[in-house]
Amino acid sequence: MGYKAKFRVWRGEGGEGQLEDFTVEVNEGEVVLDVIHRLQATQVPDLAVRWNCKAGKCGSCSMEINGRPRLGCMTRMSTFEETETITVTPMRTFPVIKDLVCDVSFNYQKAREIPSFTPPKDVKPGEYRMQQIDVERSQEFRKCIECFMCNNVCHVIRDHDENKPAFAGPRFLMRIAELDMHPYDELDRKESAQEEHGLGYCNITKCCTEVCPEHIKITDNALIPMKERVVDRKYDPLVWLGSKIFKRSGV
Amino acid sequence: MTQTTAESPTSKQRAQLKVRTLRTDRWWLVPALTFAGLMSFLIYGVWAIFDKSYFAEPYIAPFSSPCLATSCPEGARFLGLAPFGDWYGLPPGLLILGLPGGFRLTCYYYRKSYYRSFWLSPPACAVSEPHKKYSGETRLPLIIQNVHRYFFYLAVVIGAILAYDAVLAFRDEHGNWGHVGLGTIILVANAVLIACYTLGCHSCRHITAGRLNHFSRHPIRYKAWTFVSKLNARHQQFAWASMYSVMIADLYVRLVAKGVINFPFA
Ligand code: SF4
Ligand code: SF4
Ligand code: FES
Ligand code: FES
């Protein structure tokens, strides 16, 4: 049942490198990560690849397979023709440490820049009372496995490295949306979403949504709703007037 | 571990792949079809605006409705009104063109589609865009996209007028109720699709309850949000369906007005 597949894998350190060709055995039921592991075991012992769960849940094995951001452990070999050459490269947006392993610290830095959940001072842990419908929207975003493929595919930084300081990427703009929608979060995150985390850079072209292995509707359910909240705060004179007259908040 | 230094900025440490994309599928197909689809609509629209046969009792072509000028035939005037007098010599369709036009131009879905297919920013996912600089919707002119909700309010009015036109299409050419022609069916289908597109708008979703953090305190608004969310999930499909339905309905009425299609079937 097995066959020999043609693989073309990026090898190199710190950006320098090249695509190298290999022929590797493939058995029924295998995924790309299995084949990369076989390559490592039989031909290139120093091939660097990051992985952990092999179940699509740890978000370690993000790579680009035939040019598309994918989880290596969730991409079945049966989706390719046996004669096809399969190209595997590291994520393009982040610095390469070695071979398929990227330095994803950009993402950790962006995560730290977002103020954490801020509940009212007089509510103690254990005293939160929320109805399911109030937290449902945020829960979708909690499915994130932090594979960072959305940040990797987003053209704002993928094609324009210079935008990195100004743009948190879909993963963390979604985090802001999650907190802004949270019934117990007291910080107002609309102004900073736009001014500090670069929500305005997103042009809602939905590539983050297309690659998310958890099928989170990042654009429709986080980014666009957040853009609308920003409009309330910054660009809609009627809402601004209404908030002055009725002094409503925390609705 | 590699360090980011002045000599070796992160951009240089990224895998230096010289090709625009390594995708092997036909990634250009969708942007090409989108381009063709949107262009066909624009070209038809320009023709339709200047075409004079927009009214055939009881049908009015959607591109020219509401008809608000004295140059509109008596029966075509919206509620008999004609606020634009004889001094207005241009096609009446031009008066209202900006409302549905602006609504679609600033629609989140259409933005995606033309940013991708016209501006190639990006043409497809993981395919690099041709532009040197990128500031997205952070500054002029694209920051203006934030007016979308105002176009939504206006689009609700236009949608209601098209629905009203569809109701009037249940009369025959002499004004007697009870007629159901092919035109009636087309206008009704168009009004329904336009309504599904309009109500599925992201701004509508935000206004109904998206802006709230406590759904449980606003059960009616939450219900509305749930309904809008369902339409919103199909917003792209409704955008295309209603764009073509309005084009077909418009063309159909014009063909009736030109005598190409005749009553009683029309
Ligand atoms: S929708 Fe916005 S955040 Fe997501 S990939 Fe596109 S530009 Fe980036
Ligand atoms: S949102 Fe999806 S694509 Fe982005 S990091 Fe989380 S799981 Fe990965
Ligand atoms: S190894 Fe954990 S997601 Fe692939
Ligand atoms: S009409 Fe498409 S988002 Fe408003």
Coordinates of C-alpha atoms and ligand atoms in Angstrom, one line a residue:
Chain A
M1 CA 0.0 0.0 0.0
G2 CA 2.9 2.3 0.6
Y3 CA 4.5 4.4 -2.1
K4 CA 7.5 6.7 -2.5
A5 CA 6.6 10.4 -2.4
K6 CA 8.6 13.3 -3.6
F7 CA 9.2 15.9 -0.9
R8 CA 10.8 19.3 -1.2
V9 CA 11.7 20.6 2.2
W10 CA 13.2 23.9 3.2
R11 CA 16.5 23.5 5.0
G12 CA 18.5 26.3 6.5
E13 CA 19.1 28.5 9.5
G14 CA 18.2 32.1 10.1
G15 CA 16.6 32.8 6.8
E16 CA 19.5 31.5 4.7
G17 CA 18.6 28.2 3.2
Q18 CA 17.2 26.3 0.2
L19 CA 14.6 23.8 -0.8
E20 CA 16.0 20.3 -0.9
D21 CA 14.5 17.3 -2.7
F22 CA 13.9 13.9 -1.1
T23 CA 12.1 10.7 -1.9
V24 CA 10.3 9.3 1.2
E25 CA 8.1 6.3 1.9
V26 CA 4.5 6.9 2.7
N27 CA 2.1 4.4 4.2
E28 CA -1.6 4.4 4.2
G29 CA -3.3 6.7 6.7
E30 CA -0.3 8.9 7.3
V31 CA -0.1 12.6 7.6
V32 CA 2.6 15.0 6.4
L33 CA 4.2 15.1 9.9
D34 CA 4.6 11.3 9.8
V35 CA 6.5 11.6 6.6
I36 CA 8.7 14.4 7.9
H37 CA 9.5 12.2 10.9
R38 CA 10.4 9.3 8.6
L39 CA 12.6 11.7 6.7
Q40 CA 14.3 12.6 9.9
A41 CA 14.6 9.0 11.0
T42 CA 16.0 7.6 7.7
Q43 CA 17.8 10.4 5.8
V44 CA 18.2 13.8 7.6
P45 CA 18.8 13.2 11.3
D46 CA 19.3 16.9 12.0
L47 CA 16.0 18.0 10.3
A48 CA 14.4 20.4 12.8
V49 CA 10.6 20.2 13.2
R50 CA 8.4 21.3 16.1
W51 CA 5.6 19.0 17.2
N52 CA 4.0 17.7 20.3
C53 CA 0.5 16.3 20.3
K54 CA 0.0 14.9 16.8
A55 CA -3.7 15.5 17.3
G56 CA -4.2 19.1 16.1
K57 CA -4.5 20.4 19.6
C58 CA -1.1 21.8 20.6
G59 CA -0.5 24.2 17.7
S60 CA 3.2 23.3 17.4
C61 CA 3.5 21.8 14.0
S62 CA 2.4 24.8 11.9
M63 CA 4.2 24.8 8.6
E64 CA 3.4 25.6 5.0
I65 CA 2.5 22.7 2.8
N66 CA 2.4 23.4 -0.9
G67 CA 2.4 27.1 0.0
R68 CA -0.6 26.9 2.4
P69 CA -0.3 27.3 6.1
R70 CA -1.3 23.9 7.6
L71 CA -0.8 21.8 10.7
G72 CA 1.6 19.0 9.7
C73 CA -0.2 16.5 11.9
M74 CA -3.6 17.3 10.4
T75 CA -2.8 17.2 6.7
R76 CA -3.4 13.8 5.3
M77 CA -1.2 12.4 2.6
S78 CA -4.3 11.1 0.9
T79 CA -5.2 14.6 -0.1
F80 CA -2.3 14.6 -2.5
E81 CA -1.6 12.8 -5.7
E82 CA 1.0 10.1 -5.4
T83 CA 3.0 11.7 -8.2
E84 CA 2.8 15.2 -6.8
T85 CA 5.9 16.9 -5.3
I86 CA 5.0 18.2 -1.9
T87 CA 6.7 21.3 -0.8
V88 CA 7.1 21.9 2.9
T89 CA 8.5 25.2 4.3
P90 CA 8.5 27.0 7.6
M91 CA 6.0 29.8 8.3
R92 CA 7.0 32.7 6.2
T93 CA 6.2 35.5 8.5
F94 CA 8.4 34.6 11.4
P95 CA 12.2 34.3 11.6
V96 CA 13.5 30.8 11.1
I97 CA 15.6 29.2 13.8
K98 CA 16.3 26.0 11.8
D99 CA 14.6 24.2 9.0
L100 CA 10.9 24.1 9.8
V101 CA 11.1 25.6 13.2
C102 CA 10.3 29.3 13.5
D103 CA 10.9 31.8 16.3
V104 CA 7.3 32.7 17.1
S105 CA 8.2 35.1 20.0
F106 CA 6.5 38.0 18.0
N107 CA 3.3 36.4 19.1
Y108 CA 4.2 36.2 22.8
Q109 CA 5.2 39.8 22.7
K110 CA 1.9 40.8 21.2
A111 CA 0.1 38.8 23.8
R112 CA 1.8 40.6 26.6
E113 CA 0.9 44.0 25.2
I114 CA -2.8 43.3 25.7
P115 CA -4.0 44.2 29.2
S116 CA -5.4 41.1 30.9
F117 CA -9.0 40.4 31.9
T118 CA -10.0 43.2 34.3
P119 CA -13.1 42.3 36.4
P120 CA -14.8 44.8 38.7
K121 CA -12.8 45.3 41.9
D122 CA -15.7 44.3 44.2
V123 CA -16.4 41.0 42.5
K124 CA -14.2 38.2 43.9
P125 CA -13.2 35.1 42.0
G126 CA -16.0 32.6 42.4
E127 CA -18.6 35.3 42.5
Y128 CA -19.0 35.6 38.7
R129 CA -22.5 35.0 37.6
M130 CA -22.9 34.8 33.8
Q131 CA -25.5 33.3 31.6
Q132 CA -24.4 31.0 28.8
I133 CA -25.6 33.4 26.1
D134 CA -23.4 36.1 27.5
V135 CA -20.2 34.2 27.2
E136 CA -21.0 32.2 24.1
R137 CA -19.3 34.6 21.7
S138 CA -16.1 34.6 23.7
Q139 CA -16.1 30.9 24.0
E140 CA -15.7 30.4 20.3
F141 CA -12.4 32.3 20.5
R142 CA -11.2 30.2 23.4
K143 CA -11.0 27.2 21.0
C144 CA -7.8 28.8 19.7
I145 CA -4.8 26.4 19.9
E146 CA -2.3 29.2 19.3
C147 CA -0.8 27.7 16.2
F148 CA -0.3 31.3 14.9
M149 CA -1.1 30.4 11.4
C150 CA -3.6 33.2 11.2
N151 CA -0.9 35.7 12.1
N152 CA 1.4 34.0 9.7
V153 CA -1.0 34.2 6.7
C154 CA -2.1 37.8 7.4
H155 CA -0.8 39.9 4.6
V156 CA -0.5 42.9 6.8
I157 CA 2.7 41.5 8.3
R158 CA 3.4 38.6 5.9
D159 CA 4.0 41.0 3.0
H160 CA 5.0 44.0 5.1
D161 CA 7.4 43.2 7.9
E162 CA 7.6 46.9 8.8
N163 CA 4.0 46.7 10.1
K164 CA 4.9 44.3 12.8
P165 CA 5.3 46.9 15.6
A166 CA 1.9 48.5 14.8
F167 CA -0.2 45.3 14.3
A168 CA -1.1 42.7 16.8
G169 CA -2.4 40.2 14.2
P170 CA -5.7 38.5 14.0
R171 CA -5.0 36.1 16.9
F172 CA -4.6 39.0 19.3
L173 CA -7.2 41.3 17.8
M174 CA -9.5 38.4 18.5
R175 CA -8.3 38.3 22.1
I176 CA -9.2 42.0 22.4
A177 CA -12.6 41.3 21.0
E178 CA -13.0 38.4 23.4
L179 CA -12.3 40.6 26.4
D180 CA -14.3 43.6 25.0
M181 CA -17.4 41.4 24.7
H182 CA -16.9 39.8 28.1
P183 CA -19.7 40.8 30.5
Y184 CA -17.2 41.1 33.4
D185 CA -14.4 42.9 31.7
E186 CA -14.3 46.6 32.7
L187 CA -11.6 48.0 30.5
D188 CA -12.6 49.9 27.4
R189 CA -10.6 48.3 24.7
K190 CA -12.0 50.0 21.6
E191 CA -9.8 53.0 21.4
S192 CA -6.6 50.9 22.0
A193 CA -7.7 48.2 19.6
Q194 CA -7.5 50.9 16.9
E195 CA -4.7 53.1 18.1
E196 CA -2.3 50.6 19.7
H197 CA -3.0 47.2 18.2
G198 CA -3.6 48.2 14.6
L199 CA -7.2 46.9 14.0
G200 CA -7.5 49.4 11.2
Y201 CA -4.7 47.6 9.2
C202 CA -7.0 44.6 8.8
N203 CA -8.8 44.9 5.5
I204 CA -11.1 41.9 6.3
T205 CA -9.9 39.8 3.5
K206 CA -10.4 36.7 5.7
C207 CA -7.2 34.7 5.2
C208 CA -7.0 34.3 8.9
T209 CA -10.4 32.6 8.9
E210 CA -9.4 30.5 5.9
V211 CA -6.4 28.9 7.6
C212 CA -7.7 28.5 11.2
P213 CA -7.6 24.8 12.0
E214 CA -10.2 25.3 14.7
H215 CA -12.5 26.9 12.2
I216 CA -13.0 30.0 14.3
K217 CA -14.8 32.7 12.3
I218 CA -12.1 35.2 13.2
T219 CA -13.1 37.9 10.7
D220 CA -16.9 37.6 11.0
N221 CA -17.2 37.1 14.7
A222 CA -14.2 38.9 16.2
L223 CA -12.6 41.4 13.8
I224 CA -15.6 42.9 12.1
P225 CA -17.7 43.2 15.4
M226 CA -14.7 44.8 16.9
K227 CA -14.4 47.2 14.0
E228 CA -18.1 48.1 14.5
R229 CA -17.4 48.7 18.2
V230 CA -14.6 51.1 17.3
V231 CA -16.9 52.9 14.9
D232 CA -19.2 53.5 17.9
R233 CA -16.4 55.0 19.9
K234 CA -14.5 56.9 17.2
Y235 CA -16.4 57.5 14.0
D236 CA -20.1 57.6 14.6
P237 CA -21.3 61.0 15.7
L238 CA -24.8 59.8 16.6
V239 CA -23.6 57.1 19.0
W240 CA -21.2 59.6 20.5
L241 CA -24.0 62.1 21.1
G242 CA -26.2 59.4 22.5
S243 CA -23.6 58.3 25.0
K244 CA -23.2 61.9 26.1
I245 CA -27.0 62.4 26.6
F246 CA -27.9 59.1 28.1
K247 CA -24.6 58.3 29.9
R248 CA -25.1 54.7 29.3
S249 CA -22.3 52.2 29.8
G250 CA -21.9 48.6 30.6
V251 CA -25.0 47.6 28.6
Chain B
M1 CA 18.9 30.6 18.9
T2 CA 19.0 33.3 16.3
Q3 CA 18.9 36.8 17.6
T4 CA 17.4 39.9 15.9
T5 CA 20.1 42.4 15.5
A6 CA 20.5 45.6 13.4
E7 CA 22.6 43.6 10.8
S8 CA 20.1 40.8 10.7
P9 CA 16.6 42.2 11.1
T10 CA 13.7 39.8 11.4
S11 CA 12.8 40.3 7.7
K12 CA 16.1 38.8 6.7
Q13 CA 15.8 35.9 9.1
R14 CA 12.5 34.9 7.5
A15 CA 12.8 32.0 5.1
Q16 CA 14.2 33.7 2.0
L17 CA 11.9 32.1 -0.6
K18 CA 12.2 34.0 -3.8
V19 CA 8.8 33.0 -5.2
R20 CA 5.6 34.9 -4.7
T21 CA 3.8 31.8 -3.6
L22 CA 4.3 28.1 -3.4
R23 CA 0.7 27.4 -3.8
T24 CA 0.0 24.7 -6.5
D25 CA -3.7 25.1 -6.7
R26 CA -5.5 27.5 -9.0
W27 CA -5.5 30.3 -6.5
W28 CA -6.1 32.9 -9.2
L29 CA -9.4 31.5 -10.3
V30 CA -11.6 33.0 -7.5
P31 CA -10.2 36.5 -7.8
A32 CA -10.5 36.3 -11.6
L33 CA -14.1 35.2 -11.4
T34 CA -14.8 37.9 -8.8
F35 CA -13.3 40.5 -11.0
A36 CA -15.4 39.4 -13.9
G37 CA -18.5 39.3 -11.8
L38 CA -18.1 42.7 -10.3
M39 CA -17.1 44.2 -13.7
S40 CA -20.2 42.8 -15.4
F41 CA -22.3 44.5 -12.7
L42 CA -20.5 47.8 -13.1
I43 CA -20.8 47.8 -16.9
Y44 CA -24.5 46.8 -16.8
G45 CA -25.1 49.5 -14.2
V46 CA -23.6 52.3 -16.3
W47 CA -25.7 51.2 -19.3
A48 CA -28.9 50.9 -17.2
I49 CA -28.6 54.3 -15.6
F50 CA -28.6 56.0 -19.0
D51 CA -31.2 53.7 -20.6
K52 CA -34.5 55.5 -20.7
S53 CA -36.9 52.6 -20.8
Y54 CA -37.2 52.0 -17.1
F55 CA -40.9 51.9 -16.7
A56 CA -43.6 49.6 -18.0
E57 CA -46.8 49.8 -16.0
P58 CA -46.9 48.3 -13.4
Y59 CA -43.2 47.5 -13.2
I60 CA -40.4 49.9 -12.5
A61 CA -36.8 48.9 -13.0
P62 CA -35.0 48.6 -9.7
F63 CA -32.0 50.8 -10.8
S64 CA -34.4 53.7 -11.3
S65 CA -36.5 53.3 -8.3
P66 CA -37.6 55.4 -6.4
C67 CA -38.2 57.7 -9.4
L68 CA -38.1 61.2 -8.0
A69 CA -38.0 63.6 -10.9
T70 CA -40.7 65.2 -13.0
S71 CA -39.2 63.5 -16.0
C72 CA -40.5 60.2 -14.5
P73 CA -43.7 59.0 -16.1
E74 CA -46.7 59.7 -13.8
G75 CA -47.2 56.1 -12.6
A76 CA -43.5 55.6 -12.0
R77 CA -43.2 58.4 -9.4
F78 CA -42.7 57.2 -5.9
L79 CA -46.0 57.9 -4.1
G80 CA -46.6 60.4 -6.8
L81 CA -43.9 62.6 -5.6
A82 CA -41.4 64.4 -7.8
P83 CA -39.3 66.7 -5.7
F84 CA -36.8 67.1 -8.6
G85 CA -38.4 69.5 -11.0
D86 CA -38.0 70.3 -14.7
W87 CA -34.6 71.8 -14.0
Y88 CA -33.3 68.3 -13.4
G89 CA -32.3 66.9 -16.8
L90 CA -30.2 63.9 -16.0
P91 CA -31.5 60.4 -15.7
P92 CA -33.6 60.0 -12.5
G93 CA -31.6 56.8 -11.7
L94 CA -28.6 58.9 -10.9
L95 CA -30.4 60.6 -8.0
I96 CA -30.5 57.4 -5.9
L97 CA -27.6 55.5 -7.4
G98 CA -25.3 56.6 -4.5
L99 CA -27.4 54.8 -1.8
P100 CA -27.3 51.2 -2.9
G101 CA -23.9 51.9 -4.5
G102 CA -22.4 53.3 -1.4
F103 CA -24.0 50.5 0.7
R104 CA -22.3 47.8 -1.4
L105 CA -19.1 49.7 -1.9
T106 CA -18.6 49.9 1.9
C107 CA -20.0 46.5 2.7
Y108 CA -17.6 44.3 4.6
Y109 CA -18.1 41.5 2.1
Y110 CA -17.6 43.6 -1.0
R111 CA -14.6 45.2 0.5
K112 CA -13.0 41.8 0.9
S113 CA -13.9 40.9 -2.7
Y114 CA -12.6 44.0 -4.4
Y115 CA -9.5 44.4 -2.1
R116 CA -8.7 40.9 -3.3
S117 CA -9.7 41.0 -7.0
F118 CA -9.1 44.6 -8.0
W119 CA -6.4 45.8 -5.6
L120 CA -4.7 42.3 -5.1
S121 CA -4.2 43.1 -1.5
P122 CA -3.8 40.1 -1.2
P123 CA -5.0 38.3 -4.4
A124 CA -5.4 35.1 -2.4
C125 CA -4.2 33.8 0.9
A126 CA -0.4 33.2 1.1
V127 CA 0.1 34.9 -2.3
S128 CA 2.1 38.1 -1.8
E129 CA 0.6 41.3 -2.9
P130 CA 2.3 43.6 -5.4
H131 CA 2.3 46.7 -3.2
K132 CA 5.4 48.2 -1.5
K133 CA 3.5 49.9 1.3
Y134 CA 0.3 49.0 3.2
S135 CA -1.7 50.9 5.7
G136 CA -5.0 49.2 5.3
E137 CA -8.0 51.0 6.6
T138 CA -6.1 53.2 9.0
R139 CA -6.1 56.4 7.0
L140 CA -7.8 58.3 4.2
P141 CA -9.3 57.3 1.9
L142 CA -10.1 53.8 3.2
I143 CA -10.8 55.0 6.8
I144 CA -14.1 56.3 5.2
Q145 CA -15.3 52.7 5.0
N146 CA -16.4 53.3 8.6
V147 CA -19.5 55.1 7.4
H148 CA -21.0 51.8 6.4
R149 CA -23.7 51.8 9.0
Y150 CA -25.2 55.0 7.7
F151 CA -25.5 53.5 4.3
F152 CA -27.1 50.6 6.0
Y153 CA -29.8 52.8 7.4
L154 CA -30.4 54.3 3.9
A155 CA -30.4 50.8 2.4
V156 CA -33.2 49.7 4.6
V157 CA -35.3 52.5 3.1
I158 CA -34.3 51.5 -0.5
G159 CA -35.0 47.8 0.4
A160 CA -38.5 48.8 1.6
I161 CA -39.2 50.8 -1.6
L162 CA -38.2 47.8 -3.7
A163 CA -40.6 45.6 -1.7
Y164 CA -43.3 48.2 -2.2
D165 CA -42.6 48.1 -6.0
A166 CA -42.9 44.4 -5.9
V167 CA -46.3 44.7 -4.2
L168 CA -47.4 47.1 -6.9
A169 CA -46.4 44.5 -9.5
F170 CA -49.5 42.5 -8.5
R171 CA -51.5 44.9 -10.6
D172 CA -51.8 44.5 -14.3
E173 CA -50.9 47.2 -16.9
H174 CA -54.3 48.8 -16.3
G175 CA -53.9 49.1 -12.6
N176 CA -56.2 46.2 -11.6
W177 CA -55.0 44.0 -8.7
G178 CA -54.6 40.3 -9.0
H179 CA -52.1 40.1 -11.8
V180 CA -49.2 37.7 -11.4
G181 CA -46.8 37.8 -14.3
L182 CA -43.2 36.7 -14.7
G183 CA -42.2 40.2 -13.8
T184 CA -44.1 40.0 -10.6
I185 CA -42.3 36.9 -9.6
I186 CA -38.9 38.3 -10.5
L187 CA -39.5 41.6 -8.6
V188 CA -40.7 39.7 -5.5
A189 CA -37.7 37.3 -5.6
N190 CA -35.4 40.3 -6.0
A191 CA -37.0 42.2 -3.1
V192 CA -36.6 39.1 -0.8
L193 CA -33.0 38.6 -1.8
I194 CA -32.3 42.3 -1.3
A195 CA -33.9 42.1 2.2
C196 CA -31.8 39.0 3.1
Y197 CA -28.7 40.8 2.0
T198 CA -29.5 44.1 3.8
L199 CA -30.6 42.5 7.1
G200 CA -27.5 40.2 7.1
C201 CA -25.3 43.3 7.2
H202 CA -22.5 43.3 9.8
S203 CA -23.6 46.8 10.9
C204 CA -27.1 45.5 11.4
R205 CA -25.8 42.7 13.5
H206 CA -23.9 45.2 15.6
I207 CA -26.9 47.5 16.0
T208 CA -29.3 44.7 16.9
A209 CA -27.2 43.4 19.8
G210 CA -23.7 42.9 18.8
R211 CA -22.6 46.0 20.6
L212 CA -24.0 44.7 23.9
N213 CA -22.1 42.6 26.4
H214 CA -25.1 41.3 28.3
F215 CA -27.4 39.5 25.9
S216 CA -29.4 38.1 28.8
R217 CA -30.5 41.5 29.8
H218 CA -31.9 42.2 26.3
P219 CA -33.8 39.1 25.2
I220 CA -35.6 40.8 22.3
R221 CA -32.5 42.3 20.9
Y222 CA -30.7 39.0 21.4
K223 CA -33.4 37.3 19.4
A224 CA -33.0 39.8 16.6
W225 CA -29.2 39.3 16.7
T226 CA -29.6 35.6 16.4
F227 CA -31.7 36.0 13.4
V228 CA -29.4 38.5 11.8
S229 CA -26.4 36.3 12.6
K230 CA -28.0 33.5 10.5
L231 CA -28.4 35.8 7.5
N232 CA -24.9 37.2 8.2
A233 CA -23.3 33.8 7.9
R234 CA -24.6 33.7 4.3
H235 CA -23.8 37.3 3.6
Q236 CA -21.5 36.6 0.7
Q237 CA -24.0 34.3 -1.0
F238 CA -26.8 36.9 -0.5
A239 CA -24.5 39.6 -1.8
W240 CA -24.0 37.8 -5.1
A241 CA -27.6 36.5 -5.3
S242 CA -29.1 39.9 -4.8
M243 CA -26.6 41.6 -7.1
Y244 CA -27.6 39.3 -9.9
S245 CA -31.3 39.3 -9.0
V246 CA -31.4 43.1 -9.1
M247 CA -29.6 43.0 -12.5
I248 CA -32.0 40.5 -13.9
A249 CA -35.1 42.3 -12.6
D250 CA -33.8 45.5 -14.0
L251 CA -33.1 44.1 -17.4
Y252 CA -36.4 42.3 -17.4
V253 CA -38.4 45.5 -16.8
R254 CA -36.5 47.3 -19.5
L255 CA -37.2 44.5 -22.0
V256 CA -40.9 44.8 -21.2
A257 CA -40.7 48.5 -21.6
K258 CA -38.9 48.1 -24.9
G259 CA -41.7 45.8 -26.1
V260 CA -39.4 42.8 -26.4
I261 CA -41.4 40.9 -23.8
N262 CA -45.2 41.5 -23.9
F263 CA -48.2 41.1 -21.7
P264 CA -50.1 39.1 -20.5
F265 CA -47.2 36.9 -19.6
A266 CA -44.9 39.8 -18.6
Ligands
SF4_1 S1 -9.0 39.4 7.8 FE1 -7.7 41.0 8.6 S2 -6.5 40.0 10.2 FE2 -7.4 38.4 9.0 S3 -5.8 37.9 7.6 FE3 -7.1 39.4 6.6 S4 -6.2 41.4 7.0 FE4 -5.3 39.9 8.4
SF4_2 S1 -7.1 31.6 15.9 FE1 -7.0 29.7 14.7 S2 -5.3 30.1 13.3 FE2 -5.1 31.7 14.9 S3 -3.7 30.9 16.4 FE3 -5.8 30.3 17.1 S4 -6.2 28.3 16.2 FE4 -4.4 29.1 15.1
FES3 S1 1.5 18.3 16.7 FE1 0.1 19.3 18.0 S2 -1.1 20.4 16.5 FE2 0.2 19.2 15.3
FES4 S1 -24.0 45.1 3.7 FE1 -22.3 43.8 3.8 S2 -21.6 44.2 5.7 FE2 -23.1 45.6 5.6

